[in-house]
Amino acid sequence: MDRQTVYAGQVPLETDLLNTNRNVLIALGKTLSDMLGTSTLASGLGCVPTAPASLNVQVQPGQLYALQNLDGTPYSSLVADTTHQIVKQGILLDAATFACVAPTTAGYSINYLIEANYADVDSNPTVLAFYNASNPSQAFSGPGGNGQPSMTTRAGRVVLTLKAGVAAATGSQITPAVDAGCIGLWVVTVANGQATITAGNISQYAGAPILPTSLLQSIINNNLEYGIDNGTANAVQATFPLPPTAVADNQQFWVKIKNGNTGATTFTPNPGVVAAAPVVGGAHQALQGGELAANGRALFLYRSDIASYVLEGCTGAALQVGAATQSQHAMQLGQATGRLLNIQVFNSNGTYTPTAGTKNCRATVVGGGASGGGAAATTSGQFAVGAGGGGGAFSIGYYPVASLAGQSVTIGSGGASASANGNPGGSSSIGSVMTAAGGVGGSVGLAATSFSVSAGGSGGTIATGGNVAGGLGGPGGPGSGSGVGNVVSGAGGSSQYSGGTPGVIAAGPGNLGSGPGCGGAGALSQNGSAAQASGAGSRGIVIIEEFA
């Protein structure tokens, strides 16, 4: 295969790209000729009636392989090359529809011929920018600035033609001759009075070079061992291009599955000739259901020593494996005890309903965060800084699922914003099994002109019921200041799931709690600002992790 050579610093030429395209085309053409020869061949291009039925037919997408001049006409800057021929591939991407009108004479019929030929088609006209030597900063629009479009694609196409014969008495009508350079594909016969075309009116043209489902083609497509299931659920019955009359040890079959299985399953690769045999999985046990999926591709391997087909796998379905005995083995579901099944997160009150298969739970309960303290109104030269609210306590426990199933889940609310002392957070709980108290509100900030501190709210008290861990919520930070412009409100206390809420340094309300169970920040007023409300605390949370 030739390859174009270019060099660093070389002035680029359009022929570099054009020759690269041509070299690839030559290489592909030579490969095709080695595989298919040089005779014109068609692949696909089937002919079918329309749906709904009419007097039209459709030629389906496909390809045409034909020996052609390398380039019958100039290819941009490359001159035409009619000295060399290669096998080219013409493509039909979209179905083509043809109208086949019935003859008007009673008792007459007409044959229509659908023929095909290869053609290089220059397409996709585009007005391109070209180099302007007289004014390099301003490109020409079209060659030489003529504004005309240039063809930007040379496409290999399948050109289909419908040729009408001469109507004659039914049975004596003649199919038109194939034009030079074309191949005949299909003959459509229509009789007087006919309103629709059926598959029975369409026949392959005699000698049409359509690649058959031959042994060679079947090997190329790997479809000798690929069958289509026409059985029922749990009874796979497939047909194959070369149906087996018997099966041998280690013989394999790929099958497109019609129905998913619900339990033990049998398979036969040739109904009426080869007896059905059980299907087992990788553990050599009967299937349980879900190992085959509708439209999945399944691989069956026959083992004569157990007189069964081993299902190696089916796309889109579960896979049976042997019991794991080593660290890198795949486990059976029954061996995978202790695995995480699901995580249920409660942000509002509810009832815990376990996920199927849950055996044990790890529960985390966090109380609501308190709100910070508000800040009183100030006059010129005064400041007031509220303290932060405390975070909610937390409790962590590991329990059998029966201990928590059906229990009411209560989520502690966050303390509401306040202009005075902050409001406490509510308690979170799972029934009477676990409880985590909310935080305590922060102190209100009073007007002052010199050093002043307001006390932060304490965190929620130690939670009850947890058998793994538990603890206080983080305390709210104090609000402090030594003069106007040198003040900061108290930060909200932290929780199990939040690092705390930052205070504010400019007159305004406190920041809201930053995460579940986190206290709100205190408010700040200074130098003549109105009273300010604190940041509300965040609600609590309950998280239940479920394990097999």
Coordinates of C-alpha atoms in Angstrom, one line a residue:
M1 CA 0.0 0.0 0.0
D2 CA 1.4 3.4 -1.0
R3 CA 1.7 6.1 1.5
Q4 CA 2.1 9.8 0.8
T5 CA 5.3 11.5 2.2
V6 CA 5.3 15.0 3.4
Y7 CA 8.1 17.0 5.2
A8 CA 8.4 19.5 8.0
G9 CA 8.2 23.0 6.7
Q10 CA 6.9 21.8 3.3
V11 CA 4.3 24.1 1.7
P12 CA 1.1 21.9 2.0
L13 CA -0.6 20.9 -1.3
E14 CA -4.1 19.7 -1.9
T15 CA -2.6 16.8 -3.8
D16 CA -1.1 15.4 -0.5
L17 CA -4.6 14.7 0.7
L18 CA -6.0 13.7 -2.6
N19 CA -3.2 11.2 -3.2
T20 CA -3.7 9.8 0.4
N21 CA -7.4 9.2 -0.4
R22 CA -6.5 7.6 -3.8
N23 CA -3.9 5.4 -2.2
V24 CA -6.3 4.1 0.4
L25 CA -8.9 3.5 -2.3
I26 CA -6.4 1.5 -4.3
A27 CA -5.5 -0.6 -1.3
L28 CA -9.1 -1.3 -0.4
G29 CA -9.9 -2.1 -4.0
K30 CA -7.0 -4.6 -4.3
T31 CA -8.1 -6.3 -1.0
L32 CA -11.7 -6.6 -2.3
S33 CA -10.5 -8.1 -5.6
D34 CA -8.5 -10.7 -3.5
M35 CA -11.6 -11.6 -1.5
L36 CA -14.4 -11.3 -4.1
G37 CA -12.7 -11.3 -7.5
T38 CA -13.3 -8.7 -10.2
S39 CA -16.8 -9.7 -11.4
T40 CA -19.6 -7.3 -10.4
L41 CA -21.4 -8.5 -7.2
A42 CA -24.2 -7.2 -5.1
S43 CA -24.8 -7.6 -1.4
G44 CA -28.1 -6.8 0.2
L45 CA -30.3 -4.7 -2.2
G46 CA -33.3 -7.0 -1.5
C47 CA -36.6 -6.1 -3.1
V48 CA -39.8 -6.2 -1.0
P49 CA -43.4 -4.9 -1.2
T50 CA -44.2 -1.7 0.5
A51 CA -46.1 -1.6 3.8
P52 CA -48.9 -0.8 3.5
A53 CA -49.2 -2.7 0.3
S54 CA -49.3 -0.7 -3.0
L55 CA -48.2 -0.9 -6.6
N56 CA -44.7 0.2 -5.4
V57 CA -41.7 -1.9 -4.4
Q58 CA -38.7 -1.0 -2.3
V59 CA -35.1 -1.9 -2.9
Q60 CA -33.4 -2.1 0.5
P61 CA -29.9 -0.7 1.3
G62 CA -26.9 -2.6 0.1
Q63 CA -23.6 -2.6 -1.8
L64 CA -22.3 -3.2 -5.3
Y65 CA -18.7 -4.3 -6.0
A66 CA -17.5 -3.6 -9.5
L67 CA -14.2 -3.2 -11.4
Q68 CA -14.0 0.4 -12.4
N69 CA -11.5 3.0 -13.7
L70 CA -9.4 4.4 -10.9
D71 CA -10.9 7.8 -11.7
G72 CA -12.9 8.3 -14.9
T73 CA -12.8 12.0 -14.6
P74 CA -10.3 14.4 -12.9
Y75 CA -10.3 14.1 -9.1
S76 CA -9.9 17.8 -8.1
S77 CA -6.2 18.5 -9.0
L78 CA -5.5 14.8 -9.9
V79 CA -6.0 13.9 -13.6
A80 CA -8.3 11.2 -14.6
D81 CA -6.8 7.7 -14.6
T82 CA -8.5 5.3 -17.0
T83 CA -5.4 3.1 -17.4
H84 CA -5.8 1.4 -14.1
Q85 CA -8.8 -0.4 -12.7
I86 CA -9.7 -1.5 -9.2
V87 CA -12.7 -3.0 -7.5
K88 CA -14.9 -0.2 -6.0
Q89 CA -17.7 -0.4 -3.6
G90 CA -20.9 1.5 -4.4
I91 CA -23.2 2.1 -1.5
L92 CA -27.0 2.5 -1.2
L93 CA -27.7 3.8 2.3
D94 CA -31.4 4.4 2.0
A95 CA -34.2 2.2 0.5
A96 CA -35.3 3.2 -3.0
T97 CA -39.0 3.1 -4.0
F98 CA -40.2 2.3 -7.5
A99 CA -43.8 2.5 -8.9
C100 CA -44.8 -0.5 -11.1
V101 CA -48.0 0.5 -12.9
A102 CA -50.4 -2.3 -14.0
P103 CA -51.3 -2.6 -17.7
T104 CA -54.6 -1.3 -18.8
T105 CA -55.5 -4.2 -21.1
A106 CA -57.5 -7.0 -19.6
G107 CA -55.6 -10.3 -19.5
Y108 CA -52.2 -8.6 -19.9
S109 CA -49.2 -8.5 -17.6
I110 CA -46.0 -6.6 -17.6
N111 CA -42.5 -7.3 -16.3
Y112 CA -40.4 -4.6 -14.7
L113 CA -36.6 -5.0 -14.4
I114 CA -34.7 -3.5 -11.6
E115 CA -31.0 -3.1 -12.6
A116 CA -28.0 -1.6 -11.0
N117 CA -24.7 -0.1 -11.9
Y118 CA -21.8 1.6 -10.1
A119 CA -21.1 5.3 -10.5
D120 CA -18.7 7.8 -9.0
V121 CA -20.9 10.7 -8.1
D122 CA -19.4 14.2 -7.3
S123 CA -21.7 15.7 -4.7
N124 CA -22.0 18.1 -1.7
P125 CA -21.4 21.4 -3.6
T126 CA -20.0 24.1 -1.4
V127 CA -18.7 27.6 -2.0
L128 CA -15.2 27.3 -0.7
A129 CA -12.6 29.9 0.3
F130 CA -9.6 30.1 -2.0
Y131 CA -6.2 31.8 -1.6
N132 CA -6.0 35.3 -3.1
A133 CA -2.5 36.0 -4.2
S134 CA -3.3 39.6 -4.9
N135 CA -4.7 40.2 -1.4
P136 CA -3.8 37.3 0.9
S137 CA -5.7 38.8 3.8
Q138 CA -9.0 38.5 1.9
A139 CA -9.8 35.0 0.5
F140 CA -11.6 34.4 -2.8
S141 CA -15.1 33.1 -2.6
G142 CA -15.0 30.3 -5.0
P143 CA -12.2 29.6 -7.5
G144 CA -10.7 32.9 -8.6
G145 CA -13.5 34.7 -6.7
N146 CA -16.2 33.5 -9.1
G147 CA -18.6 32.6 -6.3
Q148 CA -19.2 29.2 -7.8
P149 CA -19.6 26.0 -5.6
S150 CA -17.1 23.2 -5.8
M151 CA -18.0 19.5 -5.3
T152 CA -16.5 18.3 -2.0
T153 CA -17.3 14.6 -2.1
R154 CA -16.6 11.9 -4.6
A155 CA -19.0 9.1 -3.6
G156 CA -19.2 5.5 -4.8
R157 CA -22.9 4.9 -5.4
V158 CA -25.3 2.2 -6.4
V159 CA -27.4 3.6 -9.2
L160 CA -30.8 1.7 -9.5
T161 CA -32.9 1.9 -12.6
L162 CA -36.5 0.6 -13.2
K163 CA -37.1 -0.6 -16.8
A164 CA -40.6 -1.4 -18.0
G165 CA -41.2 -4.2 -20.4
V166 CA -43.9 -4.4 -23.0
A167 CA -47.3 -5.5 -21.7
A168 CA -48.5 -8.8 -23.3
A169 CA -50.9 -11.6 -22.6
T170 CA -50.2 -13.0 -19.2
G171 CA -47.5 -15.6 -19.4
S172 CA -46.0 -14.2 -22.6
Q173 CA -44.6 -10.9 -21.4
I174 CA -40.9 -10.5 -21.7
T175 CA -38.4 -9.0 -19.2
P176 CA -36.4 -6.1 -20.6
A177 CA -32.8 -6.7 -21.4
V178 CA -30.1 -5.5 -19.0
D179 CA -28.3 -2.3 -20.2
A180 CA -24.6 -2.4 -20.8
G181 CA -22.6 -1.7 -17.6
C182 CA -25.5 -2.8 -15.4
I183 CA -26.5 -6.0 -13.7
G184 CA -30.1 -7.3 -13.4
L185 CA -31.3 -7.7 -9.8
W186 CA -35.1 -8.2 -9.6
V187 CA -38.1 -8.8 -11.9
V188 CA -41.5 -7.5 -10.7
T189 CA -44.6 -8.8 -12.5
V190 CA -47.9 -6.9 -12.5
A191 CA -51.1 -8.0 -14.1
N192 CA -54.1 -5.9 -15.3
G193 CA -56.4 -5.0 -12.4
Q194 CA -53.8 -5.7 -9.8
A195 CA -54.0 -3.1 -6.9
T196 CA -51.1 -4.2 -4.8
I197 CA -47.8 -6.0 -5.1
T198 CA -47.0 -9.0 -2.9
A199 CA -43.8 -11.0 -2.4
G200 CA -45.1 -13.5 -4.9
N201 CA -44.9 -10.9 -7.7
I202 CA -41.1 -10.3 -7.1
S203 CA -38.5 -12.7 -8.3
Q204 CA -34.7 -12.6 -8.5
Y205 CA -33.4 -11.8 -12.0
A206 CA -31.9 -15.0 -13.6
G207 CA -28.2 -14.9 -13.0
A208 CA -28.3 -11.9 -10.7
P209 CA -24.9 -11.8 -9.0
I210 CA -26.3 -11.3 -5.5
L211 CA -23.9 -12.8 -2.9
P212 CA -25.8 -15.9 -1.7
T213 CA -25.9 -17.4 1.7
S214 CA -23.3 -19.8 0.7
L215 CA -20.7 -21.7 2.7
L216 CA -18.1 -19.0 2.1
Q217 CA -20.5 -16.2 2.9
S218 CA -21.7 -18.1 6.0
I219 CA -18.1 -18.5 7.2
I220 CA -17.5 -14.8 6.6
N221 CA -20.6 -13.9 8.5
N222 CA -20.0 -16.6 11.2
N223 CA -23.6 -17.7 10.8
L224 CA -23.2 -21.4 10.3
E225 CA -23.5 -21.8 14.0
Y226 CA -25.9 -18.9 14.5
G227 CA -29.6 -19.9 14.8
I228 CA -32.9 -18.2 15.5
D229 CA -35.0 -19.4 18.4
N230 CA -38.7 -20.2 17.5
G231 CA -39.5 -22.1 20.7
T232 CA -41.3 -21.1 23.8
A233 CA -40.1 -19.9 27.2
N234 CA -37.9 -22.6 28.8
A235 CA -37.8 -24.6 25.6
V236 CA -35.3 -23.1 23.1
Q237 CA -35.7 -24.5 19.6
A238 CA -33.4 -23.0 17.0
T239 CA -33.0 -23.4 13.2
F240 CA -29.5 -23.0 11.6
P241 CA -28.3 -22.5 8.0
L242 CA -26.8 -26.0 8.1
P243 CA -29.1 -27.9 10.6
P244 CA -27.2 -30.6 12.5
T245 CA -28.5 -34.2 12.3
A246 CA -26.6 -35.0 15.5
V247 CA -24.5 -33.2 18.0
A248 CA -21.0 -34.0 19.2
D249 CA -19.0 -33.3 22.3
N250 CA -17.8 -29.6 22.5
Q251 CA -20.1 -28.5 19.6
Q252 CA -21.2 -24.9 20.1
F253 CA -24.3 -23.0 19.0
W254 CA -25.0 -19.3 19.0
V255 CA -28.7 -18.6 19.3
K256 CA -30.8 -15.4 19.1
I257 CA -33.2 -16.0 22.0
K258 CA -37.0 -15.5 21.5
N259 CA -38.2 -15.6 25.1
G260 CA -36.5 -15.1 28.5
N261 CA -36.5 -18.2 30.7
T262 CA -38.3 -18.5 34.0
G263 CA -36.8 -21.8 35.2
A264 CA -35.2 -25.0 34.0
T265 CA -34.7 -25.0 30.2
T266 CA -34.1 -27.4 27.3
F267 CA -32.5 -26.7 23.9
T268 CA -32.6 -28.4 20.6
P269 CA -30.7 -27.2 17.5
N270 CA -32.9 -29.0 15.0
P271 CA -36.4 -29.8 16.2
G272 CA -37.8 -33.1 15.0
V273 CA -34.3 -34.4 14.2
V274 CA -32.2 -33.8 17.3
A275 CA -33.7 -34.5 20.6
A276 CA -34.0 -31.8 23.2
A277 CA -31.5 -31.8 26.1
P278 CA -31.3 -29.9 29.4
V279 CA -29.4 -26.6 29.6
V280 CA -27.2 -26.1 32.6
G281 CA -25.1 -23.1 33.7
G282 CA -21.5 -22.8 34.6
A283 CA -22.0 -24.6 37.8
H284 CA -23.6 -27.5 35.8
Q285 CA -26.9 -26.9 37.6
A286 CA -30.3 -26.5 36.0
L287 CA -31.2 -22.9 35.1
Q288 CA -33.2 -21.0 37.7
G289 CA -34.7 -18.2 35.6
G290 CA -33.3 -15.0 34.2
E291 CA -30.3 -16.6 32.5
L292 CA -31.8 -16.1 29.0
A293 CA -33.1 -12.7 27.8
A294 CA -35.5 -12.0 24.9
N295 CA -33.4 -11.0 21.9
G296 CA -30.2 -11.8 23.7
R297 CA -27.5 -13.8 22.0
A298 CA -26.7 -17.0 23.9
L299 CA -23.9 -19.5 23.4
F300 CA -24.6 -23.2 24.1
L301 CA -21.8 -25.7 24.4
Y302 CA -22.7 -29.5 24.2
R303 CA -21.1 -31.8 26.8
S304 CA -21.7 -35.4 26.0
D305 CA -20.5 -36.6 29.4
I306 CA -23.4 -34.9 31.1
A307 CA -25.8 -35.0 28.1
S308 CA -26.5 -31.4 28.5
Y309 CA -25.9 -28.0 26.9
V310 CA -23.8 -25.7 29.0
L311 CA -24.9 -22.1 28.7
E312 CA -21.7 -20.1 28.4
G313 CA -23.6 -16.8 28.7
C314 CA -26.4 -14.8 27.2
T315 CA -26.2 -11.1 26.5
G316 CA -28.5 -9.0 28.7
A317 CA -29.1 -11.9 31.2
A318 CA -27.7 -13.2 34.4
L319 CA -24.8 -15.8 34.5
Q320 CA -24.7 -18.9 36.5
V321 CA -21.2 -19.6 37.9
G322 CA -19.6 -22.3 40.1
A323 CA -19.2 -21.6 43.8
A324 CA -16.1 -19.4 44.5
T325 CA -13.3 -21.1 46.3
Q326 CA -10.4 -18.6 45.7
S327 CA -9.9 -14.9 46.2
Q328 CA -10.2 -14.0 42.5
H329 CA -13.3 -16.2 41.7
A330 CA -16.7 -14.7 40.9
M331 CA -19.1 -15.4 43.7
Q332 CA -22.5 -16.8 43.6
L333 CA -25.2 -14.5 44.9
G334 CA -25.8 -16.8 47.9
Q335 CA -22.1 -16.5 48.8
A336 CA -22.1 -12.7 48.8
T337 CA -23.3 -12.3 52.4
G338 CA -22.7 -8.9 54.0
R339 CA -22.7 -7.0 50.7
L340 CA -24.3 -3.5 50.6
L341 CA -27.7 -3.8 49.0
N342 CA -29.1 -0.3 49.3
I343 CA -28.9 3.0 51.2
Q344 CA -32.2 4.6 52.3
V345 CA -31.9 8.3 53.2
F346 CA -34.7 10.0 55.2
N347 CA -34.9 13.7 54.9
S348 CA -38.5 13.8 56.3
N349 CA -40.6 11.7 58.6
G350 CA -41.5 8.2 57.4
T351 CA -41.5 4.5 58.1
Y352 CA -38.5 2.2 57.4
T353 CA -39.4 -0.6 55.0
P354 CA -36.4 -2.9 54.4
T355 CA -35.3 -3.7 50.8
A356 CA -35.8 -7.4 50.0
G357 CA -32.9 -9.5 51.0
T358 CA -31.7 -7.2 53.8
K359 CA -30.4 -9.0 56.9
N360 CA -28.6 -6.3 58.8
C361 CA -28.6 -2.5 58.9
R362 CA -26.2 0.2 59.8
A363 CA -28.2 3.2 60.9
T364 CA -27.0 6.8 61.4
V365 CA -29.3 9.3 63.2
V366 CA -28.4 13.0 63.3
G367 CA -30.5 15.6 65.3
G368 CA -31.5 19.0 63.9
G369 CA -29.2 22.0 64.2
A370 CA -30.2 25.0 66.3
S371 CA -30.5 28.5 64.9
G372 CA -28.0 31.2 65.8
G373 CA -28.7 34.2 68.0
G374 CA -30.1 37.3 66.5
A375 CA -28.5 40.8 66.7
A376 CA -30.2 43.8 68.3
A377 CA -30.6 47.1 66.5
T378 CA -27.6 49.5 66.8
T379 CA -27.0 53.2 66.7
S380 CA -23.9 54.9 65.3
G381 CA -20.8 53.5 66.9
Q382 CA -22.5 50.4 68.3
F383 CA -22.3 46.7 67.2
A384 CA -24.2 43.5 68.2
V385 CA -23.1 40.0 67.3
G386 CA -25.2 36.9 67.7
A387 CA -23.7 33.5 68.6
G388 CA -23.9 30.4 66.5
G389 CA -26.4 27.6 67.2
G390 CA -25.2 24.1 68.2
G391 CA -25.1 21.2 65.9
G392 CA -27.3 18.1 66.3
A393 CA -26.0 15.0 68.1
F394 CA -25.4 11.8 66.2
S395 CA -25.8 8.0 66.9
I396 CA -24.6 5.1 64.8
G397 CA -25.8 1.5 65.3
Y398 CA -25.6 -1.9 63.6
Y399 CA -28.8 -4.0 64.0
P400 CA -30.5 -7.1 62.6
V401 CA -33.1 -5.8 60.2
A402 CA -36.0 -7.1 62.4
S403 CA -35.0 -4.5 65.0
L404 CA -35.6 -1.6 62.7
A405 CA -38.3 -2.9 60.2
G406 CA -41.5 -1.0 60.5
Q407 CA -40.1 1.6 62.9
S408 CA -41.3 5.2 62.5
V409 CA -38.5 7.6 61.4
T410 CA -38.6 11.1 62.8
I411 CA -36.4 13.9 61.4
G412 CA -35.6 16.7 63.8
S413 CA -36.4 20.1 62.3
G414 CA -33.8 22.8 62.2
G415 CA -34.2 25.6 64.7
A416 CA -36.1 28.5 63.2
S417 CA -34.4 31.8 62.5
A418 CA -34.7 34.2 65.5
S419 CA -34.2 37.9 66.3
A420 CA -33.6 37.0 69.9
N421 CA -31.9 33.9 71.4
G422 CA -31.8 31.0 68.8
N423 CA -34.3 28.2 68.7
P424 CA -33.2 24.6 69.4
G425 CA -33.1 21.8 66.8
G426 CA -35.5 18.9 67.0
S427 CA -34.6 15.3 67.9
S428 CA -34.2 12.7 65.2
S429 CA -35.1 9.0 65.9
I430 CA -35.9 5.6 64.7
G431 CA -38.7 4.5 66.9
S432 CA -37.4 4.0 70.4
V433 CA -34.3 2.2 69.1
M434 CA -32.1 5.3 68.4
T435 CA -32.4 9.0 69.3
A436 CA -30.2 12.0 68.6
A437 CA -31.0 15.3 70.2
G438 CA -31.0 18.7 68.4
G439 CA -28.6 21.5 69.2
V440 CA -29.1 24.4 71.5
G441 CA -29.8 27.9 70.1
G442 CA -27.1 30.6 70.2
S443 CA -27.3 33.7 72.4
V444 CA -28.7 37.0 71.0
G445 CA -26.1 39.8 70.5
L446 CA -26.8 43.0 72.4
A447 CA -25.7 46.4 71.4
A448 CA -22.3 47.4 72.6
T449 CA -19.5 49.9 71.9
S450 CA -16.5 48.0 73.3
F451 CA -15.5 44.4 73.6
S452 CA -18.5 42.1 73.7
V453 CA -19.0 38.3 73.4
S454 CA -22.2 36.3 73.1
A455 CA -22.2 32.6 74.0
G456 CA -22.7 29.9 71.4
G457 CA -25.3 27.2 71.8
S458 CA -24.1 23.8 72.9
G459 CA -24.3 20.8 70.6
G460 CA -27.0 18.2 71.0
T461 CA -26.4 15.9 74.0
I462 CA -25.0 12.4 73.5
A463 CA -27.4 10.3 71.6
T464 CA -29.0 7.1 72.8
G465 CA -29.3 3.6 71.3
G466 CA -26.3 3.6 69.1
N467 CA -24.1 0.5 69.6
V468 CA -21.3 1.5 67.3
A469 CA -20.7 5.2 67.9
G470 CA -22.4 8.4 69.1
G471 CA -21.5 11.9 70.1
L472 CA -22.4 15.5 70.8
G473 CA -23.1 18.0 68.1
G474 CA -20.5 20.7 67.6
P475 CA -21.0 23.8 69.8
G476 CA -21.9 27.1 68.2
G477 CA -19.2 29.6 68.0
P478 CA -19.4 32.8 70.1
G479 CA -20.2 36.1 68.6
S480 CA -17.4 38.6 69.4
G481 CA -16.3 42.2 68.6
S482 CA -14.2 44.9 70.0
G483 CA -15.6 47.8 68.0
V484 CA -17.4 48.7 64.8
G485 CA -15.7 47.0 61.9
N486 CA -13.9 44.5 64.1
V487 CA -16.7 42.0 64.6
V488 CA -17.7 38.5 63.5
S489 CA -20.9 36.6 64.4
G490 CA -20.7 33.1 65.9
A491 CA -20.3 30.1 63.5
G492 CA -22.9 27.4 63.5
G493 CA -21.9 24.2 65.2
S494 CA -20.8 21.2 63.2
S495 CA -22.5 17.8 62.8
Q496 CA -21.6 14.3 61.7
Y497 CA -22.2 15.4 58.1
S498 CA -21.1 19.1 58.1
G499 CA -18.0 21.0 59.2
G500 CA -20.0 24.0 60.5
T501 CA -21.5 27.2 59.2
P502 CA -19.3 30.3 58.9
G503 CA -20.2 33.5 60.8
V504 CA -20.8 36.8 59.1
I505 CA -18.6 40.0 59.3
A506 CA -20.9 42.5 57.7
A507 CA -24.3 43.7 59.0
G508 CA -27.0 41.2 58.1
P509 CA -28.7 38.0 58.9
G510 CA -26.8 34.9 59.9
N511 CA -25.9 32.1 57.4
L512 CA -28.2 29.1 57.2
G513 CA -27.0 25.8 58.5
S514 CA -24.6 24.4 55.9
G515 CA -25.5 20.7 56.1
P516 CA -27.7 18.1 57.8
G517 CA -27.7 18.7 61.6
C518 CA -25.6 21.9 61.3
G519 CA -26.3 24.9 63.4
G520 CA -27.1 28.3 61.9
A521 CA -24.8 31.3 62.3
G522 CA -25.4 34.3 64.4
A523 CA -26.6 37.6 63.0
L524 CA -24.6 40.9 63.0
S525 CA -25.7 44.5 63.4
Q526 CA -23.4 47.6 63.6
N527 CA -23.2 51.3 63.2
G528 CA -26.9 52.1 63.0
S529 CA -28.3 49.1 61.3
A530 CA -31.7 47.5 62.2
A531 CA -32.0 44.3 64.2
Q532 CA -31.0 41.2 62.3
A533 CA -32.3 37.6 62.4
S534 CA -30.1 34.6 62.8
G535 CA -29.4 31.8 60.4
A536 CA -31.8 28.9 60.8
G537 CA -30.4 25.5 61.7
S538 CA -30.4 22.6 59.2
R539 CA -32.8 19.7 59.7
G540 CA -31.5 16.4 60.9
I541 CA -31.1 13.2 58.8
V542 CA -31.5 9.4 59.1
I543 CA -29.4 7.1 56.9
I544 CA -30.0 3.4 56.9
E545 CA -27.4 1.2 55.0
E546 CA -28.8 -2.2 54.2
F547 CA -26.7 -5.4 53.9
A548 CA -27.3 -8.9 52.7

